[in-house]
Amino acid sequence: MLALRSLNKFSQSTTFFFHKLVLVMANLEESQGVTKPSSIGADTLERHEDTGEASFWRKQKRITSQGDTVNGALASWGWNYQSLGNARDAWCLVNRHYSSHCNDKYTGELSNKFLRSIPEYIKIVEVGPTDGLQNEKQIVPTSVKAKLIKMLVSSGLPIVEATSFVSPKWVPQLADAKDVMEAIRNVEGARFPVLTPNVKGFEAAVAAGAKEVAIFAAASESFSKFNINCSIEESLTRYRDVALAAGKLSFPVRGYISCVVGCPMEGMVAPAKVAYVARKLYDMGCSEISLGDTIGVGTPGTVIPMLEAVMGFVPVDKLAVHFHDTYGQALSNILVSLQMGISTVD
């Protein structure tokens, strides 16, 4: 019953989409109509819908094994996934023949429109040691940062953004960039790009042992001045110099764009502005461009036109997405980005 309560609560807002080794979720803002498991037996649990238009495959109750009331309940909710016994039956959707490693069938058979265009492999770029720590009020010791990075690498992450060579006056939390690089110098199994806002930062990063760098622009004029104390055009001039210096050393350069759908000062940001900055970064030699929803206001409805605009100038395999979950939309935005062909997620 405990498991049923958990599934009942979780199913009210979330649907799993299985694709090879990828597990993402999409929020479904729909009424579940499921009474509390504590008040009835598992065999009487049902899911009721006013309309079948949004999720028509959920209307049919499927008993996954005779006498198996738990799986019967799961099927009535639309959770057509049997994990009891020796059987494995993943998402047998009505009129949609989807298969994966979950049932050992060849994935070429899948026809589900939600999954058909998702890339087979997804690259994760971990930015916790920079983006995750930079706003912490209490200074995190260098040893703790190094331990965090090592644990992230041990989890299998191939890329961990280690630190940022910015002015300590602007970001005190990252003032120990050189020491962090020294602490992870002998760590193997991952790449460790670092943020560099200008040539001075780039030179400091190289001296500390960095082999990859990242630059960060914005699609909002106000945010650019607030974040890096210069206009968009001024920042692009700086980054062009960094890209040239990196090119001489054959260092990859990653480009970030902040405020790709919304700005805390200007409000909504036009997709054309994002596309302009993305094109400039791509033209100067950035090997990858990460599109960041800095304040987490994006939804699929605003993310799609932004991505379409950017893809008009930058190949999709050169793009990454970076969503904040401020309003609970990050997973939905990631899903739609994957469906549009993007295969790198911060």
CSV table of C-alpha atoms in Angstrom, one decimal:
chain,number,residue,atom,x,y,z
A,1,MET,CA,0.0,0.0,0.0
A,2,LEU,CA,2.9,2.3,0.7
A,3,ALA,CA,4.1,1.9,-2.9
A,4,LEU,CA,0.6,2.5,-4.2
A,5,ARG,CA,0.3,5.7,-2.2
A,6,SER,CA,3.6,6.9,-3.6
A,7,LEU,CA,2.6,6.0,-7.2
A,8,ASN,CA,-0.8,7.7,-6.7
A,9,LYS,CA,0.8,10.9,-5.5
A,10,PHE,CA,3.5,10.9,-8.2
A,11,SER,CA,1.2,10.0,-11.1
A,12,GLN,CA,-0.8,13.1,-10.5
A,13,SER,CA,1.8,15.3,-12.0
A,14,THR,CA,4.3,13.2,-13.8
A,15,THR,CA,4.6,10.8,-16.8
A,16,PHE,CA,7.7,8.8,-17.6
A,17,PHE,CA,9.1,8.6,-21.1
A,18,PHE,CA,11.5,5.7,-21.5
A,19,HIS,CA,14.1,5.8,-24.4
A,20,LYS,CA,17.1,3.5,-24.2
A,21,LEU,CA,19.1,4.9,-21.3
A,22,VAL,CA,17.3,8.2,-21.1
A,23,LEU,CA,14.8,9.0,-18.5
A,24,VAL,CA,13.0,12.3,-18.6
A,25,MET,CA,9.6,13.4,-17.3
A,26,ALA,CA,6.9,15.7,-18.6
A,27,ASN,CA,4.4,17.4,-16.4
A,28,LEU,CA,0.8,16.7,-17.2
A,29,GLU,CA,-1.6,19.2,-15.8
A,30,GLU,CA,-4.6,17.1,-15.8
A,31,SER,CA,-7.0,15.8,-13.1
A,32,GLN,CA,-6.3,12.2,-12.1
A,33,GLY,CA,-9.6,11.5,-10.4
A,34,VAL,CA,-8.0,8.8,-8.1
A,35,THR,CA,-9.3,8.4,-4.7
A,36,LYS,CA,-6.9,7.9,-1.8
A,37,PRO,CA,-5.5,4.3,-1.7
A,38,SER,CA,-5.9,4.3,2.1
A,39,SER,CA,-9.6,4.3,1.8
A,40,ILE,CA,-10.2,1.5,-0.8
A,41,GLY,CA,-8.6,-1.7,-2.0
A,42,ALA,CA,-6.0,-1.7,-4.7
A,43,ASP,CA,-8.3,-3.7,-7.0
A,44,THR,CA,-10.8,-0.9,-7.1
A,45,LEU,CA,-8.5,2.0,-8.0
A,46,GLU,CA,-9.5,3.6,-11.2
A,47,ARG,CA,-8.4,6.6,-13.3
A,48,HIS,CA,-11.2,8.8,-14.7
A,49,GLU,CA,-10.9,11.3,-17.4
A,50,ASP,CA,-13.3,13.9,-18.8
A,51,THR,CA,-11.8,13.6,-22.3
A,52,GLY,CA,-9.5,11.2,-24.0
A,53,GLU,CA,-8.0,13.8,-26.4
A,54,ALA,CA,-4.9,14.6,-24.4
A,55,SER,CA,-4.1,11.0,-23.3
A,56,PHE,CA,-6.3,8.7,-25.2
A,57,TRP,CA,-4.2,5.6,-24.5
A,58,ARG,CA,-5.0,5.9,-20.8
A,59,LYS,CA,-8.7,5.2,-21.3
A,60,GLN,CA,-8.3,1.5,-21.6
A,61,LYS,CA,-7.7,-0.5,-18.4
A,62,ARG,CA,-5.2,-3.3,-19.0
A,63,ILE,CA,-4.7,-6.1,-16.5
A,64,THR,CA,-1.0,-7.1,-16.9
A,65,SER,CA,-1.4,-10.4,-15.1
A,66,GLN,CA,-4.4,-12.4,-14.0
A,67,GLY,CA,-5.1,-11.8,-10.3
A,68,ASP,CA,-2.4,-9.1,-10.1
A,69,THR,CA,-4.4,-6.3,-8.5
A,70,VAL,CA,-1.4,-4.0,-8.1
A,71,ASN,CA,-0.6,-4.1,-11.8
A,72,GLY,CA,-4.2,-3.8,-12.7
A,73,ALA,CA,-4.3,-0.6,-10.7
A,74,LEU,CA,-1.2,0.7,-12.3
A,75,ALA,CA,-2.7,0.0,-15.7
A,76,SER,CA,-5.9,1.8,-14.8
A,77,TRP,CA,-3.8,4.9,-14.1
A,78,GLY,CA,-1.9,4.7,-17.4
A,79,TRP,CA,1.2,3.3,-15.7
A,80,ASN,CA,1.4,0.3,-18.1
A,81,TYR,CA,4.7,-1.0,-16.7
A,82,GLN,CA,4.8,-4.4,-15.1
A,83,SER,CA,7.8,-5.0,-12.8
A,84,LEU,CA,6.4,-7.9,-10.7
A,85,GLY,CA,7.3,-11.5,-11.3
A,86,ASN,CA,9.6,-12.3,-14.3
A,87,ALA,CA,7.7,-10.3,-16.9
A,88,ARG,CA,8.8,-6.9,-18.2
A,89,ASP,CA,6.2,-5.0,-20.2
A,90,ALA,CA,7.0,-1.3,-20.8
A,91,TRP,CA,4.3,1.2,-22.0
A,92,CYS,CA,2.1,-0.9,-24.2
A,93,LEU,CA,0.2,2.1,-25.5
A,94,VAL,CA,-3.0,1.7,-27.5
A,95,ASN,CA,-2.2,1.9,-31.2
A,96,ARG,CA,1.4,2.9,-30.5
A,97,HIS,CA,3.9,0.1,-30.6
A,98,TYR,CA,6.9,1.3,-28.6
A,99,SER,CA,9.7,-0.9,-27.5
A,100,SER,CA,13.0,-0.4,-25.8
A,101,HIS,CA,15.6,-2.3,-23.7
A,102,CYS,CA,12.8,-2.7,-21.1
A,103,ASN,CA,11.4,-5.5,-23.2
A,104,ASP,CA,14.4,-6.5,-25.3
A,105,LYS,CA,12.9,-5.6,-28.6
A,106,TYR,CA,14.6,-3.8,-31.4
A,107,THR,CA,14.0,0.0,-31.0
A,108,GLY,CA,13.5,0.5,-34.7
A,109,GLU,CA,9.9,-0.6,-34.1
A,110,LEU,CA,9.0,2.4,-32.0
A,111,SER,CA,6.5,4.8,-33.5
A,112,ASN,CA,5.5,6.9,-30.6
A,113,LYS,CA,5.7,10.5,-31.8
A,114,PHE,CA,6.9,11.7,-28.4
A,115,LEU,CA,10.0,9.6,-28.6
A,116,ARG,CA,10.8,9.0,-32.2
A,117,SER,CA,13.0,12.2,-32.6
A,118,ILE,CA,14.8,12.0,-29.3
A,119,PRO,CA,18.6,11.5,-29.8
A,120,GLU,CA,19.8,8.0,-28.9
A,121,TYR,CA,22.5,9.3,-26.6
A,122,ILE,CA,22.4,12.4,-24.4
A,123,LYS,CA,25.5,14.2,-23.1
A,124,ILE,CA,25.3,15.8,-19.6
A,125,VAL,CA,27.5,18.8,-18.8
A,126,GLU,CA,27.6,19.2,-15.0
A,127,VAL,CA,27.8,22.8,-13.9
A,128,GLY,CA,27.2,22.4,-10.2
A,129,PRO,CA,30.6,23.5,-9.0
A,130,THR,CA,30.2,26.8,-10.8
A,131,ASP,CA,26.5,27.7,-11.5
A,132,GLY,CA,25.4,25.7,-8.4
A,133,LEU,CA,27.9,27.3,-5.9
A,134,GLN,CA,28.4,30.8,-7.1
A,135,ASN,CA,25.4,32.3,-5.3
A,136,GLU,CA,26.0,30.4,-2.0
A,137,LYS,CA,26.3,33.0,0.8
A,138,GLN,CA,28.7,30.9,2.9
A,139,ILE,CA,32.1,30.3,1.3
A,140,VAL,CA,32.6,26.6,0.5
A,141,PRO,CA,36.1,25.4,1.3
A,142,THR,CA,38.3,24.4,-1.5
A,143,SER,CA,38.6,20.9,-0.2
A,144,VAL,CA,34.8,20.5,-0.2
A,145,LYS,CA,34.6,21.7,-3.8
A,146,ALA,CA,37.3,19.3,-4.9
A,147,LYS,CA,35.5,16.4,-3.1
A,148,LEU,CA,32.3,17.4,-4.9
A,149,ILE,CA,34.0,17.4,-8.3
A,150,LYS,CA,35.6,14.0,-7.6
A,151,MET,CA,32.2,12.5,-6.6
A,152,LEU,CA,30.6,13.9,-9.7
A,153,VAL,CA,33.2,12.3,-11.8
A,154,SER,CA,32.9,9.0,-10.0
A,155,SER,CA,29.2,9.0,-10.8
A,156,GLY,CA,30.1,8.8,-14.5
A,157,LEU,CA,29.7,12.4,-15.6
A,158,PRO,CA,32.0,13.0,-18.6
A,159,ILE,CA,32.2,16.8,-18.2
A,160,VAL,CA,32.3,18.8,-15.0
A,161,GLU,CA,32.7,22.6,-15.2
A,162,ALA,CA,35.2,23.0,-12.4
A,163,THR,CA,35.4,26.7,-11.6
A,164,SER,CA,35.5,30.2,-12.9
A,165,PHE,CA,38.4,32.6,-13.4
A,166,VAL,CA,36.4,35.7,-12.7
A,167,SER,CA,37.3,38.6,-10.5
A,168,PRO,CA,37.0,37.7,-6.8
A,169,LYS,CA,35.3,41.0,-6.3
A,170,TRP,CA,32.4,39.9,-8.4
A,171,VAL,CA,32.2,36.3,-7.3
A,172,PRO,CA,33.9,35.7,-4.0
A,173,GLN,CA,32.7,32.1,-3.9
A,174,LEU,CA,35.0,31.3,-6.9
A,175,ALA,CA,38.1,33.2,-5.7
A,176,ASP,CA,39.9,29.9,-5.2
A,177,ALA,CA,39.8,28.9,-8.9
A,178,LYS,CA,43.6,28.2,-9.0
A,179,ASP,CA,43.5,26.1,-5.9
A,180,VAL,CA,40.5,24.0,-7.1
A,181,MET,CA,42.3,23.2,-10.4
A,182,GLU,CA,45.4,22.1,-8.4
A,183,ALA,CA,43.3,19.9,-6.2
A,184,ILE,CA,41.8,18.0,-9.2
A,185,ARG,CA,44.9,18.0,-11.3
A,186,ASN,CA,45.3,14.2,-11.1
A,187,VAL,CA,41.6,13.3,-11.4
A,188,GLU,CA,41.0,11.2,-14.5
A,189,GLY,CA,37.8,10.2,-16.3
A,190,ALA,CA,36.3,13.6,-17.1
A,191,ARG,CA,37.0,16.9,-18.8
A,192,PHE,CA,37.1,20.1,-16.7
A,193,PRO,CA,36.3,23.3,-18.6
A,194,VAL,CA,36.4,26.6,-16.7
A,195,LEU,CA,34.7,29.9,-17.2
A,196,THR,CA,36.8,32.8,-18.5
A,197,PRO,CA,35.3,36.3,-19.0
A,198,ASN,CA,38.2,37.8,-20.8
A,199,VAL,CA,41.8,37.3,-21.9
A,200,LYS,CA,43.2,37.9,-18.4
A,201,GLY,CA,40.9,35.2,-17.1
A,202,PHE,CA,41.9,32.9,-19.9
A,203,GLU,CA,45.6,33.3,-19.2
A,204,ALA,CA,45.0,32.6,-15.6
A,205,ALA,CA,43.1,29.5,-16.5
A,206,VAL,CA,45.9,28.2,-18.8
A,207,ALA,CA,48.5,28.8,-16.1
A,208,ALA,CA,46.3,26.8,-13.6
A,209,GLY,CA,46.2,23.8,-16.0
A,210,ALA,CA,42.9,24.3,-17.8
A,211,LYS,CA,42.5,22.6,-21.2
A,212,GLU,CA,39.0,23.9,-22.1
A,213,VAL,CA,37.3,27.2,-21.5
A,214,ALA,CA,33.8,28.7,-21.6
A,215,ILE,CA,32.7,32.3,-22.2
A,216,PHE,CA,29.3,33.7,-21.2
A,217,ALA,CA,27.3,36.3,-23.0
A,218,ALA,CA,23.6,37.4,-22.6
A,219,ALA,CA,20.7,38.0,-24.9
A,220,SER,CA,19.5,40.8,-22.7
A,221,GLU,CA,21.3,44.1,-22.8
A,222,SER,CA,20.4,45.0,-19.2
A,223,PHE,CA,21.5,41.6,-17.9
A,224,SER,CA,24.8,41.8,-19.7
A,225,LYS,CA,25.6,45.1,-18.1
A,226,PHE,CA,24.5,43.8,-14.7
A,227,ASN,CA,26.3,40.4,-14.9
A,228,ILE,CA,29.6,41.3,-16.7
A,229,ASN,CA,29.5,45.1,-16.6
A,230,CYS,CA,29.5,45.6,-20.3
A,231,SER,CA,27.1,45.7,-23.3
A,232,ILE,CA,26.4,42.7,-25.5
A,233,GLU,CA,28.6,44.0,-28.3
A,234,GLU,CA,31.5,44.8,-25.9
A,235,SER,CA,31.2,41.3,-24.4
A,236,LEU,CA,31.4,39.7,-27.9
A,237,THR,CA,34.5,41.7,-28.6
A,238,ARG,CA,36.1,40.4,-25.5
A,239,TYR,CA,35.1,36.9,-26.3
A,240,ARG,CA,36.4,37.1,-29.8
A,241,ASP,CA,39.8,37.8,-28.3
A,242,VAL,CA,39.5,34.8,-25.9
A,243,ALA,CA,38.4,32.6,-28.8
A,244,LEU,CA,41.5,33.6,-30.8
A,245,ALA,CA,43.8,32.9,-27.9
A,246,ALA,CA,42.2,29.6,-27.3
A,247,GLY,CA,42.4,28.7,-31.0
A,248,LYS,CA,46.2,29.2,-30.9
A,249,LEU,CA,46.4,26.5,-28.2
A,250,SER,CA,43.7,24.3,-29.9
A,251,PHE,CA,41.5,24.7,-26.8
A,252,PRO,CA,37.8,24.1,-27.2
A,253,VAL,CA,35.6,27.1,-26.3
A,254,ARG,CA,32.1,26.7,-25.1
A,255,GLY,CA,29.7,29.7,-25.3
A,256,TYR,CA,26.9,30.4,-22.9
A,257,ILE,CA,24.0,32.7,-23.5
A,258,SER,CA,22.0,33.9,-20.5
A,259,CYS,CA,18.3,35.0,-20.5
A,260,VAL,CA,17.3,33.1,-23.7
A,261,VAL,CA,13.6,33.4,-22.9
A,262,GLY,CA,13.3,35.9,-20.1
A,263,CYS,CA,15.3,38.6,-18.3
A,264,PRO,CA,14.7,39.7,-14.6
A,265,MET,CA,15.0,43.3,-15.8
A,266,GLU,CA,13.6,43.4,-19.4
A,267,GLY,CA,11.0,40.7,-19.2
A,268,MET,CA,10.5,38.4,-22.2
A,269,VAL,CA,13.5,38.2,-24.6
A,270,ALA,CA,12.8,38.0,-28.4
A,271,PRO,CA,14.1,34.8,-30.1
A,272,ALA,CA,15.8,37.0,-32.7
A,273,LYS,CA,18.1,38.5,-30.0
A,274,VAL,CA,19.1,35.0,-28.9
A,275,ALA,CA,19.8,33.9,-32.4
A,276,TYR,CA,22.0,37.0,-33.0
A,277,VAL,CA,24.2,36.3,-30.1
A,278,ALA,CA,24.3,32.6,-30.9
A,279,ARG,CA,25.4,33.3,-34.4
A,280,LYS,CA,28.2,35.6,-33.2
A,281,LEU,CA,29.5,33.0,-30.8
A,282,TYR,CA,29.4,30.3,-33.5
A,283,ASP,CA,31.1,32.4,-36.0
A,284,MET,CA,34.0,33.2,-33.6
A,285,GLY,CA,34.6,29.5,-33.2
A,286,CYS,CA,32.6,28.2,-30.2
A,287,SER,CA,32.4,24.4,-30.4
A,288,GLU,CA,29.2,24.3,-28.4
A,289,ILE,CA,26.7,26.9,-27.4
A,290,SER,CA,24.6,26.5,-24.3
A,291,LEU,CA,21.2,28.3,-24.2
A,292,GLY,CA,20.4,29.2,-20.6
A,293,ASP,CA,17.0,30.0,-19.1
A,294,THR,CA,18.6,32.0,-16.4
A,295,ILE,CA,15.5,32.8,-14.3
A,296,GLY,CA,13.5,29.7,-15.2
A,297,VAL,CA,10.5,31.4,-16.8
A,298,GLY,CA,10.6,29.3,-20.0
A,299,THR,CA,7.9,26.9,-21.1
A,300,PRO,CA,7.7,24.7,-24.2
A,301,GLY,CA,5.6,27.5,-25.8
A,302,THR,CA,8.5,30.0,-25.5
A,303,VAL,CA,11.4,27.5,-25.8
A,304,ILE,CA,10.3,26.1,-29.1
A,305,PRO,CA,10.3,29.4,-31.1
A,306,MET,CA,13.6,30.4,-29.4
A,307,LEU,CA,15.3,27.1,-30.5
A,308,GLU,CA,13.8,27.4,-34.0
A,309,ALA,CA,15.3,30.9,-34.3
A,310,VAL,CA,18.8,29.7,-33.1
A,311,MET,CA,18.8,26.6,-35.3
A,312,GLY,CA,18.4,28.9,-38.3
A,313,PHE,CA,22.1,29.9,-37.7
A,314,VAL,CA,23.7,27.2,-35.6
A,315,PRO,CA,23.7,23.5,-36.3
A,316,VAL,CA,21.6,21.6,-33.8
A,317,ASP,CA,24.6,19.3,-32.9
A,318,LYS,CA,26.4,22.4,-31.7
A,319,LEU,CA,23.7,23.4,-29.2
A,320,ALA,CA,23.0,22.6,-25.6
A,321,VAL,CA,20.3,23.6,-23.2
A,322,HIS,CA,20.5,24.9,-19.6
A,323,PHE,CA,17.2,25.2,-17.8
A,324,HIS,CA,16.5,26.3,-14.3
A,325,ASP,CA,13.5,24.7,-12.5
A,326,THR,CA,12.3,27.9,-10.8
A,327,TYR,CA,8.7,27.3,-11.8
A,328,GLY,CA,8.8,23.5,-12.3
A,329,GLN,CA,9.2,23.7,-16.1
A,330,ALA,CA,12.8,22.5,-16.6
A,331,LEU,CA,12.0,18.9,-17.4
A,332,SER,CA,9.2,19.8,-19.8
A,333,ASN,CA,11.6,22.2,-21.5
A,334,ILE,CA,14.4,19.6,-21.7
A,335,LEU,CA,11.9,17.1,-23.2
A,336,VAL,CA,10.9,19.4,-26.0
A,337,SER,CA,14.5,20.3,-26.6
A,338,LEU,CA,15.4,16.7,-27.0
A,339,GLN,CA,12.4,16.2,-29.4
A,340,MET,CA,13.9,19.0,-31.5
A,341,GLY,CA,17.2,17.2,-31.8
A,342,ILE,CA,19.4,18.7,-29.1
A,343,SER,CA,21.5,16.1,-27.4
A,344,THR,CA,23.5,18.0,-24.8
A,345,VAL,CA,21.9,19.1,-21.5
A,346,ASP,CA,23.6,21.1,-18.7
